[in-house]
mmCIF file of C-alpha atoms in Angstrom:
data_model
loop_
_atom_site.group_PDB
_atom_site.id
_atom_site.type_symbol
_atom_site.label_atom_id
_atom_site.label_comp_id
_atom_site.label_asym_id
_atom_site.label_seq_id
_atom_site.Cartn_x
_atom_site.Cartn_y
_atom_site.Cartn_z
ATOM 1 C CA MET A 203 -7.124 5.088 -5.129
ATOM 2 C CA ASN A 204 -7.057 8.062 -2.790
ATOM 3 C CA TYR A 205 -10.787 7.999 -2.274
ATOM 4 C CA LYS A 206 -10.620 4.478 -1.048
ATOM 5 C CA MET A 207 -8.067 5.400 1.589
ATOM 6 C CA ILE A 208 -10.321 8.326 2.669
ATOM 7 C CA LEU A 209 -13.327 6.030 2.873
ATOM 8 C CA LEU A 210 -11.381 3.557 5.014
ATOM 9 C CA ALA A 211 -10.268 6.296 7.352
ATOM 10 C CA VAL A 212 -13.797 7.718 7.635
ATOM 11 C CA GLY A 213 -15.182 4.211 8.267
ATOM 12 C CA ALA A 214 -12.489 3.566 10.916
ATOM 13 C CA ALA A 215 -13.303 6.905 12.587
ATOM 14 C CA LEU A 216 -17.021 6.016 12.686
ATOM 15 C CA MET A 217 -16.284 2.588 14.127
ATOM 16 C CA LEU A 218 -14.103 4.010 16.856
ATOM 17 C CA SER A 219 -16.575 6.770 17.794
ATOM 18 C CA ALA A 220 -19.474 4.245 17.980
ATOM 19 C CA CYS A 221 -17.311 2.090 20.301
ATOM 20 C CA ASN A 222 -16.990 5.015 22.762
ATOM 21 C CA GLU A 223 -20.750 5.702 23.164
ATOM 22 C CA GLN A 224 -22.116 5.485 26.704
ATOM 23 C CA LYS A 225 -25.462 3.803 27.234
ATOM 24 C CA THR A 226 -27.959 5.660 29.278
ATOM 25 C CA GLU A 227 -30.471 4.192 31.750
ATOM 26 C CA VAL A 228 -33.943 5.629 31.473
ATOM 27 C CA LYS A 229 -36.653 4.683 33.886
ATOM 28 C CA ALA A 230 -40.111 4.682 32.355
ATOM 29 C CA ASP A 231 -41.550 7.006 35.023
ATOM 30 C CA ALA A 232 -38.448 9.163 35.648
ATOM 31 C CA PRO A 233 -38.293 12.830 34.575
ATOM 32 C CA ALA A 234 -35.897 13.651 31.836
ATOM 33 C CA ALA A 235 -33.505 15.472 34.274
ATOM 34 C CA GLU A 236 -32.986 12.192 36.182
ATOM 35 C CA VAL A 237 -31.519 10.355 33.225
ATOM 36 C CA LYS A 238 -28.043 9.082 34.255
ATOM 37 C CA ALA A 239 -25.287 7.505 32.330
ATOM 38 C CA ALA A 240 -24.943 3.748 33.236
ATOM 39 C CA PRO A 241 -21.649 2.926 34.818
ATOM 40 C CA VAL A 242 -19.232 1.342 32.462
ATOM 41 C CA ALA A 243 -18.014 -2.096 33.496
ATOM 42 C CA ASP A 244 -14.283 -2.704 33.966
ATOM 43 C CA ALA A 245 -14.375 -4.944 30.920
ATOM 44 C CA LYS A 246 -11.292 -4.814 28.777
ATOM 45 C CA VAL A 247 -12.037 -3.542 25.264
ATOM 46 C CA ALA A 248 -9.977 -5.075 22.378
ATOM 47 C CA PRO A 249 -8.361 -2.378 20.234
ATOM 48 C CA ALA A 250 -10.166 -1.860 16.859
ATOM 49 C CA PRO A 251 -8.476 -3.875 14.157
ATOM 50 C CA LYS A 252 -6.527 -1.984 11.582
ATOM 51 C CA PRO A 253 -8.090 -1.679 8.182
ATOM 52 C CA ALA A 254 -6.542 -4.145 5.644
ATOM 53 C CA SER A 255 -4.840 -1.339 3.736
ATOM 54 C CA GLU A 256 -3.006 -0.193 6.857
ATOM 55 C CA ALA A 257 -1.918 -3.775 7.625
ATOM 56 C CA VAL A 258 -0.529 -4.158 4.153
ATOM 57 C CA ALA A 259 1.119 -0.701 4.296
ATOM 58 C CA ALA A 260 2.870 -1.727 7.459
ATOM 59 C CA THR A 261 4.344 -4.664 5.775
ATOM 60 C CA ILE A 262 5.532 -3.135 2.417
ATOM 61 C CA SER A 263 9.018 -4.116 1.702
ATOM 62 C CA MET A 264 11.158 -1.073 1.011
ATOM 63 C CA ILE A 265 14.658 -1.865 -0.391
ATOM 64 C CA GLU A 266 17.688 0.025 -1.522
ATOM 65 C CA TRP A 267 18.933 -0.123 -5.110
ATOM 66 C CA LYS A 268 22.018 -2.089 -4.205
ATOM 67 C CA ASP A 269 19.912 -4.806 -2.684
ATOM 68 C CA ALA A 270 17.508 -4.768 -5.722
ATOM 69 C CA ILE A 271 20.373 -5.136 -8.113
ATOM 70 C CA GLU A 272 21.751 -8.155 -6.118
ATOM 71 C CA MET A 273 18.280 -9.703 -6.046
ATOM 72 C CA ASN A 274 17.888 -9.184 -9.794
ATOM 73 C CA LYS A 275 21.116 -11.130 -10.368
ATOM 74 C CA LYS A 276 19.445 -14.060 -8.496
ATOM 75 C CA GLY A 277 16.269 -13.866 -10.622
ATOM 76 C CA ALA A 278 14.146 -11.011 -9.293
ATOM 77 C CA VAL A 279 12.317 -8.961 -11.893
ATOM 78 C CA PHE A 280 12.386 -5.172 -12.285
ATOM 79 C CA ILE A 281 9.031 -3.575 -12.757
ATOM 80 C CA ASP A 282 8.894 0.048 -14.021
ATOM 81 C CA VAL A 283 5.606 1.743 -13.331
ATOM 82 C CA ARG A 284 6.385 5.017 -15.061
ATOM 83 C CA ASN A 285 4.624 6.279 -18.116
ATOM 84 C CA PRO A 286 6.241 5.514 -21.478
ATOM 85 C CA ASN A 287 7.345 9.062 -22.132
ATOM 86 C CA GLU A 288 9.374 8.873 -18.893
ATOM 87 C CA LEU A 289 11.561 6.063 -20.291
ATOM 88 C CA ARG A 290 13.467 8.620 -22.343
ATOM 89 C CA ASP A 291 15.225 9.485 -19.082
ATOM 90 C CA GLY A 292 16.522 5.921 -18.961
ATOM 91 C CA PHE A 293 15.331 2.629 -17.492
ATOM 92 C CA VAL A 294 16.782 -0.489 -15.944
ATOM 93 C CA GLN A 295 17.890 -2.997 -18.516
ATOM 94 C CA GLY A 296 15.435 -5.852 -18.768
ATOM 95 C CA SER A 297 12.709 -4.235 -16.680
ATOM 96 C CA ILE A 298 9.015 -4.677 -17.536
ATOM 97 C CA ASN A 299 7.115 -1.520 -18.095
ATOM 98 C CA ILE A 300 3.537 -1.395 -16.789
ATOM 99 C CA PRO A 301 2.510 2.153 -16.197
ATOM 100 C CA LEU A 302 0.743 2.562 -12.919
ATOM 101 C CA PRO A 303 -2.652 3.432 -14.555
ATOM 102 C CA GLU A 304 -2.558 0.122 -16.404
ATOM 103 C CA LEU A 305 -1.541 -2.091 -13.424
ATOM 104 C CA LYS A 306 -5.057 -2.926 -12.333
ATOM 105 C CA GLU A 307 -5.807 -4.468 -15.762
ATOM 106 C CA ARG A 308 -2.304 -5.919 -16.419
ATOM 107 C CA PHE A 309 -1.031 -7.254 -13.025
ATOM 108 C CA GLY A 310 -1.829 -10.803 -14.137
ATOM 109 C CA GLU A 311 1.171 -10.536 -16.485
ATOM 110 C CA LEU A 312 3.498 -10.564 -13.511
ATOM 111 C CA PRO A 313 4.879 -13.707 -11.949
ATOM 112 C CA LYS A 314 3.895 -14.474 -8.355
ATOM 113 C CA ASP A 315 6.768 -16.888 -7.867
ATOM 114 C CA LYS A 316 9.560 -14.337 -8.300
ATOM 115 C CA ASP A 317 10.517 -11.280 -6.369
ATOM 116 C CA LEU A 318 9.236 -8.107 -8.046
ATOM 117 C CA LEU A 319 11.427 -5.010 -7.805
ATOM 118 C CA ILE A 320 9.139 -2.063 -8.314
ATOM 119 C CA TYR A 321 10.205 1.464 -9.208
ATOM 120 C CA CYS A 322 9.027 4.688 -10.671
ATOM 121 C CA ARG A 323 10.599 8.148 -10.908
ATOM 122 C CA SER A 324 10.811 9.016 -7.219
ATOM 123 C CA GLY A 325 9.265 6.095 -5.300
ATOM 124 C CA ARG A 326 5.696 7.241 -4.586
ATOM 125 C CA ARG A 327 4.009 5.562 -7.504
ATOM 126 C CA SER A 328 5.996 2.332 -7.015
ATOM 127 C CA GLU A 329 4.859 2.300 -3.361
ATOM 128 C CA VAL A 330 1.207 2.522 -4.411
ATOM 129 C CA ALA A 331 1.955 -0.246 -7.093
ATOM 130 C CA THR A 332 3.600 -2.381 -4.407
ATOM 131 C CA HIS A 333 0.706 -1.961 -2.072
ATOM 132 C CA PHE A 334 -1.778 -2.893 -4.810
ATOM 133 C CA LEU A 335 0.151 -5.996 -5.831
ATOM 134 C CA MET A 336 0.337 -7.149 -2.205
ATOM 135 C CA THR A 337 -3.481 -6.857 -1.861
ATOM 136 C CA GLN A 338 -3.621 -9.047 -4.984
ATOM 137 C CA GLY A 339 -1.582 -11.850 -3.406
ATOM 138 C CA TYR A 340 1.931 -10.832 -4.549
ATOM 139 C CA GLU A 341 3.900 -11.546 -1.377
ATOM 140 C CA LYS A 342 7.292 -10.895 -3.035
ATOM 141 C CA ALA A 343 6.620 -7.280 -4.151
ATOM 142 C CA HIS A 344 9.344 -4.788 -3.074
ATOM 143 C CA ASN A 345 9.405 -0.980 -3.402
ATOM 144 C CA ILE A 346 12.692 0.491 -4.386
ATOM 145 C CA LEU A 347 13.505 3.509 -2.342
ATOM 146 C CA GLY A 348 14.117 6.768 -4.204
ATOM 147 C CA GLY A 349 12.850 5.452 -7.605
ATOM 148 C CA PHE A 350 14.827 5.928 -10.785
ATOM 149 C CA LEU A 351 16.209 9.224 -9.548
ATOM 150 C CA ALA A 352 18.280 7.192 -7.031
ATOM 151 C CA TYR A 353 19.344 4.540 -9.626
ATOM 152 C CA PRO A 354 23.112 4.324 -9.240
ATOM 153 C CA ILE A 355 23.931 3.020 -12.760
ATOM 154 C CA LYS A 356 23.018 5.532 -15.475
#
């Protein structure tokens, strides 16, 4: 996943640097010393569009546990993306456990019509999972801040 982010960043940097090139005017019979940069017109240049991953990252819903618990009472589903051995530390009653490494193959098991309340141990893996689900069309995915470490009911 990290290599994709790096590739996107490198691609964006290349696009931006290509947009800043100045064209040069060369006369067929002019000596090399007389090559001058062509004046840049006062045209307004539109800012480069954000890569899709940045646009999704800017819209990730981050919620507190108290809000997640209230949403769950109204039908939202808890998704635990921790590994099975981490469940010994506890888990949210009724949550669905899909470890992050398995999410790519198993995300189809999750309902698109319900709010998904995603958590892990500290919040980082759940943020990655939320981002991934949003790129797959899950518009109601929410990352729970602080992960299970911040869970108030233990």
